PDB file of C-alpha atoms in Angstrom:
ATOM      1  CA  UNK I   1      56.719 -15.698  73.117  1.00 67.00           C
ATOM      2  CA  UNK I   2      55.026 -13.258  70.511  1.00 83.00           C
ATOM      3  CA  UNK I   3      57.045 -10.563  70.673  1.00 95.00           C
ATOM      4  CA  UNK I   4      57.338  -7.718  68.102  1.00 95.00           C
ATOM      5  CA  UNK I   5      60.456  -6.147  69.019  1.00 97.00           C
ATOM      6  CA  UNK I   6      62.524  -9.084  70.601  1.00 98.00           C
ATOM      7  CA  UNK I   7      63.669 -11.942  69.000  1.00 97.00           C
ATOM      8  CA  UNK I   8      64.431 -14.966  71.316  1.00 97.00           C
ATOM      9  CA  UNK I   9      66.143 -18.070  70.777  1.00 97.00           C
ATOM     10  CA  UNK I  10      67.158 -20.578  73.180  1.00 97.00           C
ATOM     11  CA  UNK I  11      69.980 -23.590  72.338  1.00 97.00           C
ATOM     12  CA  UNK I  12      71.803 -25.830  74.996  1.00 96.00           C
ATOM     13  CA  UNK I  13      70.689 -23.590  77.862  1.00 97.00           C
ATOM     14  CA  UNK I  14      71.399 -20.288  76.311  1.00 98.00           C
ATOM     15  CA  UNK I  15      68.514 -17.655  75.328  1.00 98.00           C
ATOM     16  CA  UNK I  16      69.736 -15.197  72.597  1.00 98.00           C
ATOM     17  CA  UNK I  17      67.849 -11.916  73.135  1.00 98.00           C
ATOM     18  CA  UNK I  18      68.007 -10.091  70.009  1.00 98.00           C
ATOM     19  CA  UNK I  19      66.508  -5.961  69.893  1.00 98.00           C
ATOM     20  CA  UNK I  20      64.985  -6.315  66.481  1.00 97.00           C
ATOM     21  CA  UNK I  21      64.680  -2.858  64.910  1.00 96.00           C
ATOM     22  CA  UNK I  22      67.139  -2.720  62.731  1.00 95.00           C
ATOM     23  CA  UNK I  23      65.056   0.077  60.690  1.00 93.00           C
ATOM     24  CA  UNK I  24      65.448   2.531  63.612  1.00 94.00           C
ATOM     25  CA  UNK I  25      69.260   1.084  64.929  1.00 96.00           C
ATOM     26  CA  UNK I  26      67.549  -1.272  67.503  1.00 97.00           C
ATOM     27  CA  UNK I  27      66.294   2.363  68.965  1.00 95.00           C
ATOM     28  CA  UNK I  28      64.566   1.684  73.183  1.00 95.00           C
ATOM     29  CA  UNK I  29      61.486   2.863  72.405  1.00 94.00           C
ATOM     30  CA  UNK I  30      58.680   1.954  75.483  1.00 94.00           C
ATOM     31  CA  UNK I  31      57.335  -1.277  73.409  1.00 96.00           C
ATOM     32  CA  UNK I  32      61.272  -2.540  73.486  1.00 97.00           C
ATOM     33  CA  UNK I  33      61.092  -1.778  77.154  1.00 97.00           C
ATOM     34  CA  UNK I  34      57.464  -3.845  77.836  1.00 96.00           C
ATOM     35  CA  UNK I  35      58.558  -6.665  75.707  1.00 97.00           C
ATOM     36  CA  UNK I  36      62.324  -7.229  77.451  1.00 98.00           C
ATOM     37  CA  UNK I  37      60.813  -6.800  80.774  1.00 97.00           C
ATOM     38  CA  UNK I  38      58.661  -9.624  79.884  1.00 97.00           C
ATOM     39  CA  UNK I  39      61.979 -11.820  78.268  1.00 98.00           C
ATOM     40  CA  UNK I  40      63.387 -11.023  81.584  1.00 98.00           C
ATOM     41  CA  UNK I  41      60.806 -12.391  83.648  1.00 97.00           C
ATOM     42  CA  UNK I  42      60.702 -15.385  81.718  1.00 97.00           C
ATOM     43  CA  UNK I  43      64.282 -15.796  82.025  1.00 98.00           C
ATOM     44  CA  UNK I  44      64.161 -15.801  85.863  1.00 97.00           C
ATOM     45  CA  UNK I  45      61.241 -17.819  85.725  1.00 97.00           C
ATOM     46  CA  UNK I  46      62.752 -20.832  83.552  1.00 97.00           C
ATOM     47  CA  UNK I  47      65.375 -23.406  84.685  1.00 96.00           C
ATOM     48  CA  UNK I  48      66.489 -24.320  81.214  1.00 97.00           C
ATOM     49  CA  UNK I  49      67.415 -20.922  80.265  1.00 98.00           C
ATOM     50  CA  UNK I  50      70.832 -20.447  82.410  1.00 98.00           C
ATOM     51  CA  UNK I  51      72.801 -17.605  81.055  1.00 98.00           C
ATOM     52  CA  UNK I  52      71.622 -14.760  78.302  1.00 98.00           C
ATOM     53  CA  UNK I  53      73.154 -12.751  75.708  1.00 98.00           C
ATOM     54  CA  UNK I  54      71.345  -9.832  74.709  1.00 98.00           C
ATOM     55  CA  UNK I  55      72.357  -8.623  70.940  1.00 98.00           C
ATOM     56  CA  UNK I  56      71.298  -6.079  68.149  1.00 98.00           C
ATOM     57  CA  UNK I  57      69.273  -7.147  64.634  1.00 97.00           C
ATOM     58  CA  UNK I  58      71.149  -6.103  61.501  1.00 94.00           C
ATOM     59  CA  UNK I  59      75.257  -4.953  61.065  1.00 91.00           C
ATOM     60  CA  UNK I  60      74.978  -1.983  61.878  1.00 95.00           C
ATOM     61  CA  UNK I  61      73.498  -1.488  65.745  1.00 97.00           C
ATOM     62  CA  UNK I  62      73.580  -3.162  69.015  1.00 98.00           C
ATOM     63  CA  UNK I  63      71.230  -0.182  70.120  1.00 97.00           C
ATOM     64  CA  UNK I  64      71.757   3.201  69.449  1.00 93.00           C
ATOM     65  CA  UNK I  65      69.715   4.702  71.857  1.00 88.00           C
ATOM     66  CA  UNK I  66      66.185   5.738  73.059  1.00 85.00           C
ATOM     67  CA  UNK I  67      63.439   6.632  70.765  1.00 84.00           C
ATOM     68  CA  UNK I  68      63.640  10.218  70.712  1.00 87.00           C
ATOM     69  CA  UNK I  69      60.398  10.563  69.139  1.00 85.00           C
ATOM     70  CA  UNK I  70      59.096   9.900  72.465  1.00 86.00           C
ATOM     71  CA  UNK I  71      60.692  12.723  74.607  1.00 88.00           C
ATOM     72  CA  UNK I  72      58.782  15.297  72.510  1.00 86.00           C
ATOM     73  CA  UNK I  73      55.902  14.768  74.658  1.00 88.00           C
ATOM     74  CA  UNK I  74      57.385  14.463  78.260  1.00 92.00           C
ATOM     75  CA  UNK I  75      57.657  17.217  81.292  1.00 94.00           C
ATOM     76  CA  UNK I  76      59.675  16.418  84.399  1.00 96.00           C
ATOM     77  CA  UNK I  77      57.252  13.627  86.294  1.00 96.00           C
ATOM     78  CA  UNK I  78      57.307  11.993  82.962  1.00 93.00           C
ATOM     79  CA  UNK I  79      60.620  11.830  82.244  1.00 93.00           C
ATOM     80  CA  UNK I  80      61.480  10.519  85.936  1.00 95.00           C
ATOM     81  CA  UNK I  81      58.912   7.804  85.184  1.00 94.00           C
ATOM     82  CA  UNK I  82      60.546   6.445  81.939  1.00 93.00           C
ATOM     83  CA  UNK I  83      63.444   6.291  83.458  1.00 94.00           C
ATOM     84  CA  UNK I  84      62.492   4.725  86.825  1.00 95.00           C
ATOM     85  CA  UNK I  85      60.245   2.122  84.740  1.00 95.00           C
ATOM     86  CA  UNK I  86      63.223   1.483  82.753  1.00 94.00           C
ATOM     87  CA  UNK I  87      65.999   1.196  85.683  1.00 96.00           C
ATOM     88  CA  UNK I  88      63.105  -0.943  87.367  1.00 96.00           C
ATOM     89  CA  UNK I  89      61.469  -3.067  84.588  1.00 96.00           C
ATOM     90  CA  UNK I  90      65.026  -3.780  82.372  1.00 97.00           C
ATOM     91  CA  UNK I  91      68.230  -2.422  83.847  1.00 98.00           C
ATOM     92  CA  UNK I  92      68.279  -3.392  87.343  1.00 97.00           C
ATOM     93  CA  UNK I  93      66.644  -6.706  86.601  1.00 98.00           C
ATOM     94  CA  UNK I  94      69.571  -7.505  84.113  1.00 98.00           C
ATOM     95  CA  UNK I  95      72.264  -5.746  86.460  1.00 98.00           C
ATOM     96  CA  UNK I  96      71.091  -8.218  89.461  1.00 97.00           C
ATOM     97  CA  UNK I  97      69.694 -11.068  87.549  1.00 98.00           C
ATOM     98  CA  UNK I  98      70.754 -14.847  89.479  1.00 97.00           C
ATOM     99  CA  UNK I  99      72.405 -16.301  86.117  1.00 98.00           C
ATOM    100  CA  UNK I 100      74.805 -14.718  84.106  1.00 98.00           C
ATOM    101  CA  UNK I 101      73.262 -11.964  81.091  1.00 98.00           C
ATOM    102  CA  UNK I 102      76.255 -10.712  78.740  1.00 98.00           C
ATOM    103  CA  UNK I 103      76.021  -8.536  75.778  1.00 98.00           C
ATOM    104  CA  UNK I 104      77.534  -8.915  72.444  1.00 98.00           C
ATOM    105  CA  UNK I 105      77.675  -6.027  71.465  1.00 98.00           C
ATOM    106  CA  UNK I 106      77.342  -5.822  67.434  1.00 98.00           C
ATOM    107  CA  UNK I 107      77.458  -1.798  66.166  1.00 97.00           C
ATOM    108  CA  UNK I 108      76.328   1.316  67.362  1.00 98.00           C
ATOM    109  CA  UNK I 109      75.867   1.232  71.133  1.00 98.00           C
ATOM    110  CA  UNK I 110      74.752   5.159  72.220  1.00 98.00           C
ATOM    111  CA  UNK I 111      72.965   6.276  75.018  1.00 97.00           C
ATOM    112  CA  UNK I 112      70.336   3.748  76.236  1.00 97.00           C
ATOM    113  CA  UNK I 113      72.169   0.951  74.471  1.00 97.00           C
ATOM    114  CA  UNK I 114      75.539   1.890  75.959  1.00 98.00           C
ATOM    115  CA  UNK I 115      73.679   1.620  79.319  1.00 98.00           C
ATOM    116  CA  UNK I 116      71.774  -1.666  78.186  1.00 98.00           C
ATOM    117  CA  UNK I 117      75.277  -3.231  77.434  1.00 98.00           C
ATOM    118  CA  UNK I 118      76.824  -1.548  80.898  1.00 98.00           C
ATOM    119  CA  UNK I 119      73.775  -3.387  82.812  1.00 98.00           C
ATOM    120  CA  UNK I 120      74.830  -6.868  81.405  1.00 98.00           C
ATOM    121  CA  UNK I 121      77.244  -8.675  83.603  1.00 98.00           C
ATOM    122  CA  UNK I 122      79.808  -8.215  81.203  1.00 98.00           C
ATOM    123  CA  UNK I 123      80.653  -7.294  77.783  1.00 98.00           C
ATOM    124  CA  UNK I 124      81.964  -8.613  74.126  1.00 98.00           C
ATOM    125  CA  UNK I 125      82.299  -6.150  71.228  1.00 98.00           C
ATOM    126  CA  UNK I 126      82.618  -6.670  67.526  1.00 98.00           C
ATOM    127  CA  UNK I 127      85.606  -5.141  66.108  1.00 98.00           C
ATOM    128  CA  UNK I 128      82.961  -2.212  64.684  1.00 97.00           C
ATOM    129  CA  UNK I 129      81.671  -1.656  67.591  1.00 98.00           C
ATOM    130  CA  UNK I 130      81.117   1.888  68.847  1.00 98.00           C
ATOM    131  CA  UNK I 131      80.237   3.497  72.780  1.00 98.00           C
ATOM    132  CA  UNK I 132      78.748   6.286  74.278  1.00 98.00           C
ATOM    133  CA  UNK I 133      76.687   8.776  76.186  1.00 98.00           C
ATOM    134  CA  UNK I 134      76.031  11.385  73.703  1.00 97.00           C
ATOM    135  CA  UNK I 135      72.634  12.743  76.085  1.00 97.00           C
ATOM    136  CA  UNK I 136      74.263  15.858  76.318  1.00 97.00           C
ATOM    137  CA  UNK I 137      74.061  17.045  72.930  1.00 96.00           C
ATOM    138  CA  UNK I 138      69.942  16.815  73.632  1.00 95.00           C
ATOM    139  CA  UNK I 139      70.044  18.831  77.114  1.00 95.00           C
ATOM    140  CA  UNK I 140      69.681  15.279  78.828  1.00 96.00           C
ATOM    141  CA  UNK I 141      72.005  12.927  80.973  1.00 96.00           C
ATOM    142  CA  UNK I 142      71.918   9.134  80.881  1.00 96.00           C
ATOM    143  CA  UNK I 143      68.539   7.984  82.722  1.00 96.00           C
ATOM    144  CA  UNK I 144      68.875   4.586  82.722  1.00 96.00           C
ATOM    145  CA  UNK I 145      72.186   4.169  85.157  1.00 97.00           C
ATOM    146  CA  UNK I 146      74.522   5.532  82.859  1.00 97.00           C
ATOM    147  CA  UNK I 147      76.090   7.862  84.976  1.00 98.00           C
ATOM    148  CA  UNK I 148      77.130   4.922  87.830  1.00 97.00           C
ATOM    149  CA  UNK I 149      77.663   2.304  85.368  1.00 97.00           C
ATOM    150  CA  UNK I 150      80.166   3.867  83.322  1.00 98.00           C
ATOM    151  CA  UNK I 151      81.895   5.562  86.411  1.00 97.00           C
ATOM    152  CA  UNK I 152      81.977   2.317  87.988  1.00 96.00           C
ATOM    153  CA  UNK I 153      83.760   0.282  84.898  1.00 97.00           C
ATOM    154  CA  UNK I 154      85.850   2.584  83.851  1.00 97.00           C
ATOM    155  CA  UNK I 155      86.525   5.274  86.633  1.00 96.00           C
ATOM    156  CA  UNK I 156      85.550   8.936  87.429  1.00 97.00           C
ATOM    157  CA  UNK I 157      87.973  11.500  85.021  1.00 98.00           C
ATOM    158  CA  UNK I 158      87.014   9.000  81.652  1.00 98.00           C
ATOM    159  CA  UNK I 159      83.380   8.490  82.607  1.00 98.00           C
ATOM    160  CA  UNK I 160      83.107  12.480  82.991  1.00 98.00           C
ATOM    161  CA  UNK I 161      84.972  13.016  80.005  1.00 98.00           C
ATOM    162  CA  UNK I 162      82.747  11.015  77.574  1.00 98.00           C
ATOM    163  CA  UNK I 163      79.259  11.887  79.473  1.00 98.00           C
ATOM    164  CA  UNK I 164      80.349  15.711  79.244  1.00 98.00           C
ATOM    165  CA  UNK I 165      81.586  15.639  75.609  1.00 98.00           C
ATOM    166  CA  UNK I 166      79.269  13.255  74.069  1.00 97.00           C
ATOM    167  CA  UNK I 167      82.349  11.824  72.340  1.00 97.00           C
ATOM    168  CA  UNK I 168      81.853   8.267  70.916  1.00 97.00           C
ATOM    169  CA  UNK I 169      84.783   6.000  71.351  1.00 98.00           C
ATOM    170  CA  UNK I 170      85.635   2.587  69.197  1.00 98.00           C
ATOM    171  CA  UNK I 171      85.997  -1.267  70.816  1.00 98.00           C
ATOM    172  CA  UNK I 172      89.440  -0.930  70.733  1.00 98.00           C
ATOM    173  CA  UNK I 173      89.555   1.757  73.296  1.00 98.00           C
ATOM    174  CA  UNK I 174      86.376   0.244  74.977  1.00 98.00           C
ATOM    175  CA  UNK I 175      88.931  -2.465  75.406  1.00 98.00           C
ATOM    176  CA  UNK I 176      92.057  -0.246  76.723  1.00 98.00           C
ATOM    177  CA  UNK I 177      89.606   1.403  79.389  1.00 98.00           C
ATOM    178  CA  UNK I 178      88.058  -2.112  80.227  1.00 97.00           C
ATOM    179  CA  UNK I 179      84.290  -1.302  79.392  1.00 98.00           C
ATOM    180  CA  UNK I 180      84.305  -4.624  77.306  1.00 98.00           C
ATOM    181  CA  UNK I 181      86.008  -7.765  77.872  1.00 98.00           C
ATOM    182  CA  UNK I 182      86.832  -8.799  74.488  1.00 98.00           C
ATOM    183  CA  UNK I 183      87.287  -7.496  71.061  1.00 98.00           C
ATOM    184  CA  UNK I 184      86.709  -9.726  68.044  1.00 98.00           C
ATOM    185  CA  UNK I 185      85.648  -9.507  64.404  1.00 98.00           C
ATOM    186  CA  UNK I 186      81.956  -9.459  63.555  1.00 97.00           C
ATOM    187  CA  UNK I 187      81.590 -13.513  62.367  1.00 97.00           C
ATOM    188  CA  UNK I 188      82.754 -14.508  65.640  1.00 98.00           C
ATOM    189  CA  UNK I 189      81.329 -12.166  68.485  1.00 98.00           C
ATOM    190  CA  UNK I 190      78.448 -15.083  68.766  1.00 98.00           C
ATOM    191  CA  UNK I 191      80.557 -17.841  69.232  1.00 98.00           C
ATOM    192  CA  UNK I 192      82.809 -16.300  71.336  1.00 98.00           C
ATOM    193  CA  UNK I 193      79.860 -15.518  73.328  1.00 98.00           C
ATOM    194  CA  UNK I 194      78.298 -18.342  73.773  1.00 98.00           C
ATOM    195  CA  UNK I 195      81.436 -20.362  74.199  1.00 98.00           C
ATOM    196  CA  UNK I 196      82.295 -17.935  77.663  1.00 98.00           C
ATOM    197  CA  UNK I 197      78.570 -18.698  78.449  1.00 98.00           C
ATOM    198  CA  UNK I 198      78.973 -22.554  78.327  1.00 97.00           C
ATOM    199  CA  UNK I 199      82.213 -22.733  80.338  1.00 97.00           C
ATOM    200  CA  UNK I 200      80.038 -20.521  83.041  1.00 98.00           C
ATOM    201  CA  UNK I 201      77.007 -22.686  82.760  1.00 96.00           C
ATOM    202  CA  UNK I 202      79.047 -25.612  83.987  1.00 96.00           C
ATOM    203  CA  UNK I 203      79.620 -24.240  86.954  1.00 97.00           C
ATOM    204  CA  UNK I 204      78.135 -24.178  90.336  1.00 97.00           C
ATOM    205  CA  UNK I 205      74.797 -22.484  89.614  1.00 97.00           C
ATOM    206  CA  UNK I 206      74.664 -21.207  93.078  1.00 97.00           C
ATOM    207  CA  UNK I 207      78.342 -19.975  93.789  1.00 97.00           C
ATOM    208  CA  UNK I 208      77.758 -18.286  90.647  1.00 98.00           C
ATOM    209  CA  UNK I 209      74.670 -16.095  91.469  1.00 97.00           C
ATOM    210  CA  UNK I 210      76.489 -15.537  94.705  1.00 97.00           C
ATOM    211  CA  UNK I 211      79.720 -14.321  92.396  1.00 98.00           C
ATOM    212  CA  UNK I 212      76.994 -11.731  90.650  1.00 97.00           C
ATOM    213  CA  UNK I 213      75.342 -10.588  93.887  1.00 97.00           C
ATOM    214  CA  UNK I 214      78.861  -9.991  95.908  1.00 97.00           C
ATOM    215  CA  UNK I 215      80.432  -8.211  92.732  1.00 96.00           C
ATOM    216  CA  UNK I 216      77.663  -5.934  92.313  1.00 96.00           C
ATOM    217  CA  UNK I 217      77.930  -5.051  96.177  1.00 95.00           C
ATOM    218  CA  UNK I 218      81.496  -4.009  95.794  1.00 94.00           C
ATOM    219  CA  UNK I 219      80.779  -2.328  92.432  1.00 92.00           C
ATOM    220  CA  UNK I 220      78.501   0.169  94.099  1.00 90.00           C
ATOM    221  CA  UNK I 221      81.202   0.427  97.414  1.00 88.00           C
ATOM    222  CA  UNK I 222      78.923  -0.731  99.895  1.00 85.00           C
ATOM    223  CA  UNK I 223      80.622  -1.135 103.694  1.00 88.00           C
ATOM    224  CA  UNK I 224      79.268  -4.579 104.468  1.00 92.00           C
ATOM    225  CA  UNK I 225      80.478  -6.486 101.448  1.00 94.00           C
ATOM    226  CA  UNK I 226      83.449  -8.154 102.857  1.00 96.00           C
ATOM    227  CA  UNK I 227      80.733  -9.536 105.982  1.00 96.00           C
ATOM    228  CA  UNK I 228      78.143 -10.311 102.662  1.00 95.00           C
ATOM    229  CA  UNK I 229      81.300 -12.533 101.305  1.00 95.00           C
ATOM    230  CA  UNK I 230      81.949 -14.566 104.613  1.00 97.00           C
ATOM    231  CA  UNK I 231      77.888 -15.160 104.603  1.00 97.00           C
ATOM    232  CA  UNK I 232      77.912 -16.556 101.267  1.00 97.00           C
ATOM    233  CA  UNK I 233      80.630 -18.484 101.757  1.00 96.00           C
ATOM    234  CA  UNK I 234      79.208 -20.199 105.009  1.00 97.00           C
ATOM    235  CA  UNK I 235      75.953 -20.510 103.195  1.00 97.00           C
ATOM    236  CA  UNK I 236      77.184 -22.436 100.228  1.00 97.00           C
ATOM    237  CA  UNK I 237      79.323 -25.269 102.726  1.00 96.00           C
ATOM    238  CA  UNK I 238      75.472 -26.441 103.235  1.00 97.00           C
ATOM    239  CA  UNK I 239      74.508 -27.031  99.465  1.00 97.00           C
ATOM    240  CA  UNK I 240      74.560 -30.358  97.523  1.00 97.00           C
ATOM    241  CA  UNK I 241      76.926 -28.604  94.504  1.00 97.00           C
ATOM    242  CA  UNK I 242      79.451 -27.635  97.327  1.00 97.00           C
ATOM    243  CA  UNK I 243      79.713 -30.918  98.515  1.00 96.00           C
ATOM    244  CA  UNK I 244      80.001 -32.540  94.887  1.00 95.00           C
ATOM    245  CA  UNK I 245      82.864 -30.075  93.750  1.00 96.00           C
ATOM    246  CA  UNK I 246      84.960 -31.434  96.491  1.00 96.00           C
ATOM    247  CA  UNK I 247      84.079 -35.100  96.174  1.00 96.00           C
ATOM    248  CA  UNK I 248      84.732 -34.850  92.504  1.00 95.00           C
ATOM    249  CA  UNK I 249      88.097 -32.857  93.037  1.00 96.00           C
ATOM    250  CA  UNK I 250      89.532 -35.380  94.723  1.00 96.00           C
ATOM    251  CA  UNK I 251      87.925 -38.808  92.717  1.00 96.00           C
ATOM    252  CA  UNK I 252      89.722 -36.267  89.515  1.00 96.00           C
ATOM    253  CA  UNK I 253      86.830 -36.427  87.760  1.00 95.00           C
ATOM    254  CA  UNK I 254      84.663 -33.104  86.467  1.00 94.00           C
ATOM    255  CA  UNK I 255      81.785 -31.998  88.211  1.00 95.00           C
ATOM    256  CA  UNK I 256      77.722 -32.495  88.011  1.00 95.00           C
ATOM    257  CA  UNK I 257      76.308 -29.521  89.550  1.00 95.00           C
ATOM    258  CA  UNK I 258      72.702 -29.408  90.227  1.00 94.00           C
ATOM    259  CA  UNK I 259      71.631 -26.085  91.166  1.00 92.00           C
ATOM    260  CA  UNK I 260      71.028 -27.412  95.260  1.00 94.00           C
TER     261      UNK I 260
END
């Protein structure tokens, strides 16, 4: 893909999508937005890519936010539009993506990035690491799902706290209040990445989309997800991968999951 804001790399079934601005912290600006949209699409599109990890360029900065640069210019319609493109185009399309999109979280991630990492499945975060929603301090909120998101992960009182204040808080905290999953230093947030990512690959493909879909029901509280869970579960006793995890239970041997 010729991309100028995205790097992409793809080895033994994982794509590594890297924001590549380290000059302006890996900054959303609406080119970032255009070109991960069209990552995104790809990634649905392509069999061979099964899980993602979207990462920041440079030491410093996962992402540290939108490019303000931009808001100079908008009124109300336009700033509902960003963000709806946004939520739309990037957000919702990595919150509710079939196969499994983490972020590694490398530096700086404030404001859009917090919410870019928050839309990923789940999160890792180098030792350096730093969080938050500082769209206060600019007469904003979070547009990009910031405001459920971060509720949802770590709970009402802290989520108001931090989106009220603007405070930034450090990966060991992010850690405490369970907004990332793991903490490690800088050399091996990668690895440690990809190595979660090819233990999930392994799996069922298709118990594992439904595992994304039924989590992201109950994340959001909806009433019918315990009848959504018995549906999936019926569903899946009629696939080829169901019927191979049992054989191969009891032959003892490991699984070949196909995806059907």
């Amino acid at each position: 893909m010729q991309l100028s804001t995205i790097l992409t790399h793809l080895n033994e079934g994982v794509l590594t999508i890297t924001i590549n601005r380290p000059d302006k912290l890996n900054a959303l600006n609406k080119t970032v937005i255009e070109e991960l949209h069209t990552v995104l699409d790809s990634f649905y599109k392509h069999p061979e890519m099964k899980a993602a990890i979207i990462t920041g360029a440079g030491p410093k900065s996962f992402v540290a936010g939108a490019d303000i640069s931009e808001f100079l210019e908008l009124d109300a319609a336009g700033g509902a539009a960003l963000a709806a493109k946004g939520q739309e185009q990037v957000f919702s399309k990595i919150e509710n993506a079939p196969k499994p999109i983490i972020a590694a979280v490398n530096g700086f991630a404030l404001g859009g990035g917090c919410e870019l990492a928050m839309a990923c499945h789940f999160r890792l975060a180098a030792e350096q690491a730093k969080f938050g929603q500082p769209e206060v301090n600019l007469g904003l909120i979070p547009g990009y799902g910031g405001t459920q998101r971060l509720t949802q992960l770590i709970g009402k009182g802290k989520a108001m706290e931090l989106m009220m204040t603007g405070a930034m808080i450090n990966a060991a905290e992010a850690l405490q209040l369970g907004l990332v999953n793991y903490v490690t230093p800088a050399e091996e947030l990668l690895p440690k990445a990809n190595s979660l990512l090819q233990t999930i690959i392994h799996k069922a493909p298709l118990a594992i989309s439904e595992v994304i879909r039924l989590t992201n029901i109950a994340a959001i509280g909806a009433d019918n997800g315990l009848q959504e869970e018995i549906n999936a579960f019926g569903r899946l006793f009629d696939t080829a991968d169901a019927k191979e995890g049992a054989t191969a239970f009891l032959e003892k041997r490991q699984p070949v999951f196909k995806g059907k």
